[in-house]
Amino acid sequence: MSKKIFSGVQPTGNLHLGNYLGAIKNFVKLSNDNTNDCIFCVVDLHAITAKQNPKELKDNILETIATFVASGIDPKKSIIFNQSRVPAHSEAAWILSCIARMGWLNRMTQFKEKAGKDKEKASIGLFSYPVLMAADILLYDATHVPVGDDQKQHLELCRDIAQKFNNEFEVEDFLKIPEPLIQKEFSRIMSLKDGSKKMSKSELSDLSRINLTDTKDQIINKIKKAKTDTLPMPSTIEELKERHEVKNLIGIYSNLIETSLEKTIVSFSGKNFSDFKDKLSQVLVEKIEPISNEIKKLKRDKEYLSQILVEGSQKANEIASKKIKKIHEIVGF
Ligand code: AMP
Ligand code: TRP
């Protein structure tokens, strides 16, 4: 049976290596398999759960599309669109927010992290964010959702919401229960400055991440400055237990060249750390520089990028409007 793939990325700027290795690289693989139907959404409604500068948001939407295309997603084969152009997302999110329970959302760790100490001041949108995400997925009957490790809990919530909707309205199998597709290894890329923190768009220091728009020199410089420790290169996996930064760098390298952590450890055991960093920079530049150049080129062609969005949202609208119509009937509108 063909897989229906759906995933989303927020247009909040600074797309980085974590986004690429945790999610986008997987999108490209899945979209190259002609038996899959793929939909990739720029989730601009999610982006405004934190304050955005409207002009920058517009720009970031186009940059996210450029990143998808530059990474190898073909807009002729996959549907690429932005969420706000398809009204069914907001509508379904409201209906599903009457199904989801406060208790379920109260358990979401991402909300706790993002809201920080002063939960009372967080927007309601930030709290109900995972319900909108469930709406995104369920409107398209997605069977598989490729995401980074940090989205696992949101996907479980999506499954719970779908199940409860089907049970409550006695419509077995109407909302399809999606499977997460999370890479088993190195699915959480950490900051280059602190191995206990996720690599993130919002981290103040640009040295903490490799941006997908970085130049060759920036990449080399960031790897040179990446935090490590004073011990030699490890010769066993056990040695990595307490060495978060080193483990992250070895993980990034292994992910990029698609090998196991063990094999990377064996090939660098006994070598100097600087040899490893040189090799890591080299594979990063090989992978990221062409993407970075292509993003910059595509960004100059705003018309082409806008056209992708127009065509993609038409196709998405056709699917989503049918599903929301059925939801209306089921609910009794
Ligand atoms: P976001 O930028 O939050 O919209 O995330 C887009 C995709 O990238 C999601 O599937 C995330 O799980 C994934 N992602 C974001 N940060 C990381 C990271 N540091 N490591 C791995 N995956 C990530
Ligand atoms: N919440 C996801 C993130 O921050 C983005 C997202 C929104 C998404 N809707 C989605 C991912 C639907 C997969 C499917 O990374």
Tab-separated table of C-alpha atoms and ligand atoms in Angstrom:
chain	number	residue	atom	x	y	z
A	1	MET	CA	0.000	0.000	0.000
A	2	SER	CA	1.297	3.459	-0.789
A	3	LYS	CA	2.230	5.645	2.128
A	4	LYS	CA	0.671	9.037	2.653
A	5	ILE	CA	3.370	11.225	4.082
A	6	PHE	CA	2.710	14.536	5.825
A	7	SER	CA	5.113	16.750	7.683
A	8	GLY	CA	5.536	20.381	8.621
A	9	VAL	CA	8.297	22.857	9.349
A	10	GLN	CA	7.855	26.250	10.995
A	11	PRO	CA	8.962	29.283	8.977
A	12	THR	CA	10.835	30.836	11.849
A	13	GLY	CA	14.154	31.385	10.072
A	14	ASN	CA	17.576	29.853	10.669
A	15	LEU	CA	16.777	26.360	9.425
A	16	HIS	CA	19.719	24.329	10.667
A	17	LEU	CA	21.522	21.023	10.556
A	18	GLY	CA	19.149	19.576	13.191
A	19	ASN	CA	16.165	20.307	10.958
A	20	TYR	CA	18.021	18.781	8.040
A	21	LEU	CA	19.297	15.585	9.668
A	22	GLY	CA	16.256	15.102	11.928
A	23	ALA	CA	13.573	15.788	9.344
A	24	ILE	CA	14.249	17.259	5.892
A	25	LYS	CA	16.759	14.611	4.794
A	26	ASN	CA	14.093	12.023	5.516
A	27	PHE	CA	11.465	14.052	3.585
A	28	VAL	CA	13.730	13.953	0.541
A	29	LYS	CA	14.218	10.185	0.765
A	30	LEU	CA	10.506	9.539	1.162
A	31	SER	CA	9.592	11.902	-1.662
A	32	ASN	CA	12.013	10.169	-4.033
A	33	ASP	CA	10.071	6.937	-3.601
A	34	ASN	CA	7.397	7.160	-6.284
A	35	THR	CA	5.031	4.882	-4.380
A	36	ASN	CA	4.583	7.555	-1.680
A	37	ASP	CA	2.225	10.540	-1.773
A	38	CYS	CA	4.003	13.354	0.023
A	39	ILE	CA	2.758	16.627	1.450
A	40	PHE	CA	5.139	19.107	3.056
A	41	CYS	CA	3.646	22.053	4.836
A	42	VAL	CA	5.181	25.325	5.933
A	43	VAL	CA	3.315	25.741	9.195
A	44	ASP	CA	2.940	29.504	9.389
A	45	LEU	CA	-0.041	29.280	11.760
A	46	HIS	CA	2.226	27.457	14.191
A	47	ALA	CA	4.907	30.099	13.762
A	48	ILE	CA	2.731	32.876	15.172
A	49	THR	CA	2.403	31.087	18.516
A	50	ALA	CA	5.500	33.193	19.219
A	51	LYS	CA	5.649	36.845	18.212
A	52	GLN	CA	6.780	37.318	14.602
A	53	ASN	CA	7.783	40.334	12.607
A	54	PRO	CA	5.282	40.205	9.674
A	55	LYS	CA	7.820	41.156	7.023
A	56	GLU	CA	10.326	38.598	8.278
A	57	LEU	CA	7.620	35.945	8.469
A	58	LYS	CA	6.777	36.470	4.796
A	59	ASP	CA	10.425	36.129	3.923
A	60	ASN	CA	10.900	33.061	6.081
A	61	ILE	CA	7.955	31.301	4.436
A	62	LEU	CA	9.690	31.664	1.070
A	63	GLU	CA	13.040	30.655	2.561
A	64	THR	CA	11.522	27.462	3.971
A	65	ILE	CA	10.109	26.580	0.549
A	66	ALA	CA	13.515	27.331	-0.979
A	67	THR	CA	15.110	25.010	1.585
A	68	PHE	CA	12.727	22.156	0.738
A	69	VAL	CA	13.442	22.510	-2.967
A	70	ALA	CA	17.193	23.069	-2.528
A	71	SER	CA	17.403	19.928	-0.371
A	72	GLY	CA	15.895	17.859	-3.166
A	73	ILE	CA	12.094	17.843	-2.823
A	74	ASP	CA	10.528	18.152	-6.257
A	75	PRO	CA	7.462	20.444	-6.135
A	76	LYS	CA	6.053	18.670	-9.174
A	77	LYS	CA	5.980	15.353	-7.358
A	78	SER	CA	5.169	16.463	-3.795
A	79	ILE	CA	2.638	18.979	-2.559
A	80	ILE	CA	4.392	21.932	-0.939
A	81	PHE	CA	2.198	24.641	0.580
A	82	ASN	CA	1.711	26.944	3.522
A	83	GLN	CA	-0.856	26.162	6.164
A	84	SER	CA	-2.564	29.581	6.348
A	85	ARG	CA	-3.750	29.294	2.739
A	86	VAL	CA	-5.876	26.265	3.566
A	87	PRO	CA	-8.643	27.353	5.967
A	88	ALA	CA	-9.562	23.772	6.878
A	89	HIS	CA	-6.509	23.634	9.179
A	90	SER	CA	-7.827	26.316	11.515
A	91	GLU	CA	-11.337	24.937	11.368
A	92	ALA	CA	-10.317	21.362	12.120
A	93	ALA	CA	-8.064	22.592	14.912
A	94	TRP	CA	-11.064	24.190	16.636
A	95	ILE	CA	-13.209	21.085	16.333
A	96	LEU	CA	-10.399	18.839	17.567
A	97	SER	CA	-9.718	21.192	20.474
A	98	CYS	CA	-13.181	20.198	21.697
A	99	ILE	CA	-12.035	16.560	21.632
A	100	ALA	CA	-8.574	16.948	23.174
A	101	ARG	CA	-8.437	17.077	26.982
A	102	MET	CA	-6.682	19.674	29.125
A	103	GLY	CA	-4.939	16.857	30.965
A	104	TRP	CA	-3.417	15.547	27.742
A	105	LEU	CA	-2.087	18.951	26.731
A	106	ASN	CA	-0.831	19.672	30.226
A	107	ARG	CA	1.634	16.815	29.782
A	108	MET	CA	3.308	18.276	26.676
A	109	THR	CA	6.947	18.889	27.480
A	110	GLN	CA	7.527	21.258	24.553
A	111	PHE	CA	4.939	23.659	25.963
A	112	LYS	CA	6.609	23.534	29.360
A	113	GLU	CA	9.991	24.264	27.792
A	114	LYS	CA	8.731	27.056	25.562
A	115	ALA	CA	6.460	28.692	28.105
A	116	GLY	CA	9.242	28.731	30.674
A	117	LYS	CA	8.619	29.865	34.225
A	118	ASP	CA	5.715	32.184	33.556
A	119	LYS	CA	3.084	29.861	32.114
A	120	GLU	CA	0.316	32.386	32.772
A	121	LYS	CA	1.815	34.693	30.170
A	122	ALA	CA	2.091	32.071	27.414
A	123	SER	CA	-0.385	32.427	24.551
A	124	ILE	CA	-3.308	30.020	24.298
A	125	GLY	CA	-2.044	29.225	20.811
A	126	LEU	CA	1.236	27.970	22.239
A	127	PHE	CA	-0.707	25.679	24.569
A	128	SER	CA	-3.038	24.310	21.891
A	129	TYR	CA	-0.263	24.098	19.271
A	130	PRO	CA	-0.283	20.261	19.219
A	131	VAL	CA	-4.027	20.234	18.424
A	132	LEU	CA	-3.379	22.281	15.278
A	133	MET	CA	-0.603	19.852	14.437
A	134	ALA	CA	-3.063	16.954	14.806
A	135	ALA	CA	-5.479	18.786	12.476
A	136	ASP	CA	-2.698	19.159	9.878
A	137	ILE	CA	-2.017	15.463	9.853
A	138	LEU	CA	-5.570	14.117	10.131
A	139	LEU	CA	-7.022	16.283	7.334
A	140	TYR	CA	-4.881	14.436	4.810
A	141	ASP	CA	-5.364	10.882	6.146
A	142	ALA	CA	-1.590	10.773	6.552
A	143	THR	CA	-0.311	7.286	7.310
A	144	HIS	CA	3.265	8.310	8.143
A	145	VAL	CA	4.724	11.456	9.663
A	146	PRO	CA	8.491	11.986	9.430
A	147	VAL	CA	9.687	14.211	12.279
A	148	GLY	CA	12.605	14.715	14.622
A	149	ASP	CA	12.629	13.041	17.995
A	150	ASP	CA	11.253	16.152	19.759
A	151	GLN	CA	7.859	15.741	18.053
A	152	LYS	CA	7.193	12.202	19.263
A	153	GLN	CA	4.917	13.274	22.098
A	154	HIS	CA	2.868	15.515	19.777
A	155	LEU	CA	2.316	12.584	17.457
A	156	GLU	CA	1.128	10.394	20.286
A	157	LEU	CA	-1.349	13.123	21.178
A	158	CYS	CA	-2.502	13.244	17.554
A	159	ARG	CA	-3.180	9.512	17.675
A	160	ASP	CA	-5.144	9.896	20.916
A	161	ILE	CA	-7.232	12.722	19.465
A	162	ALA	CA	-8.033	10.710	16.318
A	163	GLN	CA	-9.001	7.668	18.380
A	164	LYS	CA	-11.269	9.676	20.678
A	165	PHE	CA	-12.971	11.416	17.753
A	166	ASN	CA	-13.630	8.083	16.033
A	167	ASN	CA	-14.952	6.556	19.267
A	168	GLU	CA	-17.102	9.480	20.301
A	169	PHE	CA	-18.831	9.831	16.955
A	170	GLU	CA	-18.793	6.088	16.272
A	171	VAL	CA	-16.974	6.511	12.973
A	172	GLU	CA	-14.459	3.715	13.118
A	173	ASP	CA	-11.369	4.382	11.009
A	174	PHE	CA	-12.618	7.804	9.802
A	175	LEU	CA	-9.628	9.696	11.160
A	176	LYS	CA	-6.587	7.624	10.254
A	177	ILE	CA	-4.138	6.847	13.037
A	178	PRO	CA	-0.716	7.994	11.774
A	179	GLU	CA	2.634	6.349	12.431
A	180	PRO	CA	5.602	8.510	13.369
A	181	LEU	CA	8.738	8.044	11.278
A	182	ILE	CA	11.605	8.964	13.564
A	183	GLN	CA	15.134	7.975	12.702
A	184	LYS	CA	16.438	5.490	15.216
A	185	GLU	CA	19.899	6.929	15.567
A	186	PHE	CA	21.091	10.514	15.885
A	187	SER	CA	17.572	11.845	15.576
A	188	ARG	CA	18.274	14.633	18.056
A	189	ILE	CA	21.065	16.943	17.000
A	190	MET	CA	22.468	18.959	19.877
A	191	SER	CA	23.923	22.466	20.137
A	192	LEU	CA	27.586	22.805	19.160
A	193	LYS	CA	28.124	24.801	22.338
A	194	ASP	CA	26.237	22.657	24.854
A	195	GLY	CA	25.670	18.958	24.267
A	196	SER	CA	22.731	18.864	26.662
A	197	LYS	CA	20.651	21.339	24.609
A	198	LYS	CA	18.932	20.752	21.280
A	199	MET	CA	20.348	22.574	18.269
A	200	SER	CA	17.741	25.275	17.851
A	201	LYS	CA	16.695	28.223	15.700
A	202	SER	CA	16.101	30.356	18.721
A	203	GLU	CA	19.453	29.869	20.463
A	204	LEU	CA	21.103	33.294	20.690
A	205	SER	CA	24.589	32.212	19.676
A	206	ASP	CA	24.885	31.511	15.962
A	207	LEU	CA	27.957	29.398	16.781
A	208	SER	CA	25.629	26.843	18.400
A	209	ARG	CA	24.256	25.679	15.060
A	210	ILE	CA	25.130	25.079	11.411
A	211	ASN	CA	22.550	27.009	9.401
A	212	LEU	CA	21.542	25.589	6.052
A	213	THR	CA	22.490	28.972	4.556
A	214	ASP	CA	25.999	29.008	6.050
A	215	THR	CA	28.985	29.412	3.757
A	216	LYS	CA	31.925	27.019	3.602
A	217	ASP	CA	34.024	29.317	5.822
A	218	GLN	CA	31.264	29.668	8.395
A	219	ILE	CA	30.857	25.892	8.596
A	220	ILE	CA	34.591	25.322	9.039
A	221	ASN	CA	34.805	28.042	11.671
A	222	LYS	CA	31.836	26.703	13.647
A	223	ILE	CA	33.240	23.170	13.731
A	224	LYS	CA	36.621	24.526	14.785
A	225	LYS	CA	34.940	26.353	17.676
A	226	ALA	CA	32.539	23.512	18.556
A	227	LYS	CA	32.886	22.497	22.211
A	228	THR	CA	34.716	19.249	22.958
A	229	ASP	CA	36.760	18.073	25.930
A	230	THR	CA	40.393	17.409	26.703
A	231	LEU	CA	40.222	13.609	26.389
A	232	PRO	CA	41.442	11.792	23.249
A	233	MET	CA	39.057	10.442	20.591
A	234	PRO	CA	37.029	7.598	22.150
A	235	SER	CA	37.667	3.982	21.251
A	236	THR	CA	34.378	2.549	22.581
A	237	ILE	CA	30.732	3.685	22.675
A	238	GLU	CA	30.722	3.437	26.487
A	239	GLU	CA	33.262	6.243	26.652
A	240	LEU	CA	30.699	8.569	25.101
A	241	LYS	CA	28.202	8.277	27.966
A	242	GLU	CA	29.268	11.438	29.733
A	243	ARG	CA	30.811	13.155	26.704
A	244	HIS	CA	27.694	14.753	25.202
A	245	GLU	CA	29.437	17.199	22.875
A	246	VAL	CA	31.790	14.589	21.450
A	247	LYS	CA	28.934	12.128	21.014
A	248	ASN	CA	26.950	14.762	19.132
A	249	LEU	CA	29.795	15.501	16.707
A	250	ILE	CA	30.425	11.808	16.075
A	251	GLY	CA	26.666	11.352	15.608
A	252	ILE	CA	26.485	14.180	13.073
A	253	TYR	CA	29.403	12.714	11.142
A	254	SER	CA	27.889	9.204	11.175
A	255	ASN	CA	24.499	10.515	10.067
A	256	LEU	CA	26.020	12.483	7.205
A	257	ILE	CA	28.005	9.596	5.798
A	258	GLU	CA	25.264	7.109	6.754
A	259	THR	CA	27.339	4.827	8.892
A	260	SER	CA	27.075	3.600	12.474
A	261	LEU	CA	28.498	5.297	15.549
A	262	GLU	CA	30.624	2.185	16.147
A	263	LYS	CA	32.259	2.347	12.725
A	264	THR	CA	33.060	6.048	13.100
A	265	ILE	CA	34.581	5.408	16.513
A	266	VAL	CA	36.749	2.603	15.144
A	267	SER	CA	37.978	4.705	12.226
A	268	PHE	CA	39.033	7.650	14.408
A	269	SER	CA	40.223	5.824	17.510
A	270	GLY	CA	43.734	6.911	18.472
A	271	LYS	CA	43.657	9.861	16.054
A	272	ASN	CA	43.860	13.523	16.971
A	273	PHE	CA	40.676	15.418	17.619
A	274	SER	CA	41.688	17.958	15.016
A	275	ASP	CA	41.850	15.190	12.347
A	276	PHE	CA	38.280	14.279	13.182
A	277	LYS	CA	37.103	17.882	13.101
A	278	ASP	CA	38.768	18.416	9.716
A	279	LYS	CA	37.007	15.381	8.304
A	280	LEU	CA	33.698	16.448	9.835
A	281	SER	CA	34.020	19.929	8.315
A	282	GLN	CA	34.797	18.381	4.964
A	283	VAL	CA	31.694	16.169	4.862
A	284	LEU	CA	29.545	19.003	6.194
A	285	VAL	CA	30.761	21.368	3.498
A	286	GLU	CA	30.188	18.692	0.835
A	287	LYS	CA	26.605	18.235	1.988
A	288	ILE	CA	25.540	21.710	3.115
A	289	GLU	CA	27.353	24.086	0.756
A	290	PRO	CA	25.425	23.020	-2.388
A	291	ILE	CA	22.139	23.316	-0.460
A	292	SER	CA	23.137	26.731	0.876
A	293	ASN	CA	24.064	27.982	-2.618
A	294	GLU	CA	20.827	26.672	-4.071
A	295	ILE	CA	18.726	28.305	-1.315
A	296	LYS	CA	20.350	31.654	-2.083
A	297	LYS	CA	19.727	31.212	-5.806
A	298	LEU	CA	16.089	30.204	-5.332
A	299	LYS	CA	15.456	33.083	-2.930
A	300	ARG	CA	16.193	35.518	-5.720
A	301	ASP	CA	13.339	33.984	-7.732
A	302	LYS	CA	10.430	34.959	-5.480
A	303	GLU	CA	7.949	34.479	-8.290
A	304	TYR	CA	8.885	30.833	-8.704
A	305	LEU	CA	8.639	30.240	-4.961
A	306	SER	CA	5.246	31.955	-4.752
A	307	GLN	CA	4.032	29.881	-7.674
A	308	ILE	CA	4.939	26.691	-5.793
A	309	LEU	CA	2.811	27.890	-2.890
A	310	VAL	CA	-0.150	28.821	-5.060
A	311	GLU	CA	-0.177	25.484	-6.861
A	312	GLY	CA	0.558	23.488	-3.721
A	313	SER	CA	-2.207	25.110	-1.709
A	314	GLN	CA	-4.733	24.514	-4.460
A	315	LYS	CA	-3.970	20.818	-4.353
A	316	ALA	CA	-3.938	20.746	-0.552
A	317	ASN	CA	-7.228	22.634	-0.435
A	318	GLU	CA	-8.916	20.062	-2.637
A	319	ILE	CA	-8.023	17.274	-0.215
A	320	ALA	CA	-8.554	19.164	3.041
A	321	SER	CA	-11.866	20.774	2.112
A	322	LYS	CA	-13.388	17.360	1.374
A	323	LYS	CA	-12.272	16.003	4.726
A	324	ILE	CA	-13.507	19.009	6.712
A	325	LYS	CA	-16.875	18.759	4.949
A	326	LYS	CA	-17.186	15.179	6.185
A	327	ILE	CA	-16.116	16.283	9.670
A	328	HIS	CA	-18.921	18.875	9.638
A	329	GLU	CA	-21.459	16.197	8.754
A	330	ILE	CA	-20.183	13.859	11.461
A	331	VAL	CA	-20.258	16.567	14.118
A	332	GLY	CA	-23.793	17.593	13.129
A	333	PHE	CA	-23.301	21.020	11.566
B	1	AMP	P1	10.713	23.144	13.599
B	1	AMP	O1	11.832	23.948	13.114
B	1	AMP	O2	10.554	23.193	15.078
B	1	AMP	O3	9.447	23.347	12.847
B	1	AMP	O4	11.140	21.645	13.287
B	1	AMP	C1	11.083	21.072	11.996
B	1	AMP	C2	11.528	19.633	12.054
B	1	AMP	O5	12.901	19.556	12.436
B	1	AMP	C3	10.766	18.787	13.081
B	1	AMP	O6	10.501	17.509	12.535
B	1	AMP	C4	11.704	18.686	14.235
B	1	AMP	O7	11.509	17.504	14.970
B	1	AMP	C5	13.063	18.689	13.552
B	1	AMP	N1	14.111	19.226	14.423
B	1	AMP	C6	14.192	20.492	14.932
B	1	AMP	N2	15.303	20.637	15.703
B	1	AMP	C7	15.944	19.432	15.674
B	1	AMP	C8	17.162	18.940	16.274
B	1	AMP	N3	17.944	19.711	17.027
B	1	AMP	N4	17.504	17.656	16.034
B	1	AMP	C9	16.723	16.872	15.244
B	1	AMP	N5	15.575	17.265	14.654
B	1	AMP	C10	15.180	18.534	14.860
B	2	TRP	N1	5.335	20.918	15.413
B	2	TRP	C1	6.267	20.629	14.385
B	2	TRP	C2	7.640	21.190	14.786
B	2	TRP	O1	7.768	22.158	15.441
B	2	TRP	C3	5.855	21.222	13.063
B	2	TRP	C4	4.571	20.653	12.575
B	2	TRP	C5	3.380	21.299	12.527
B	2	TRP	C6	4.362	19.356	12.063
B	2	TRP	N2	2.420	20.481	11.990
B	2	TRP	C7	2.982	19.303	11.718
B	2	TRP	C8	5.172	18.246	11.896
B	2	TRP	C9	2.420	18.130	11.195
B	2	TRP	C10	4.607	17.095	11.358
B	2	TRP	C11	3.240	17.033	11.023
B	2	TRP	O2	8.620	20.676	14.382
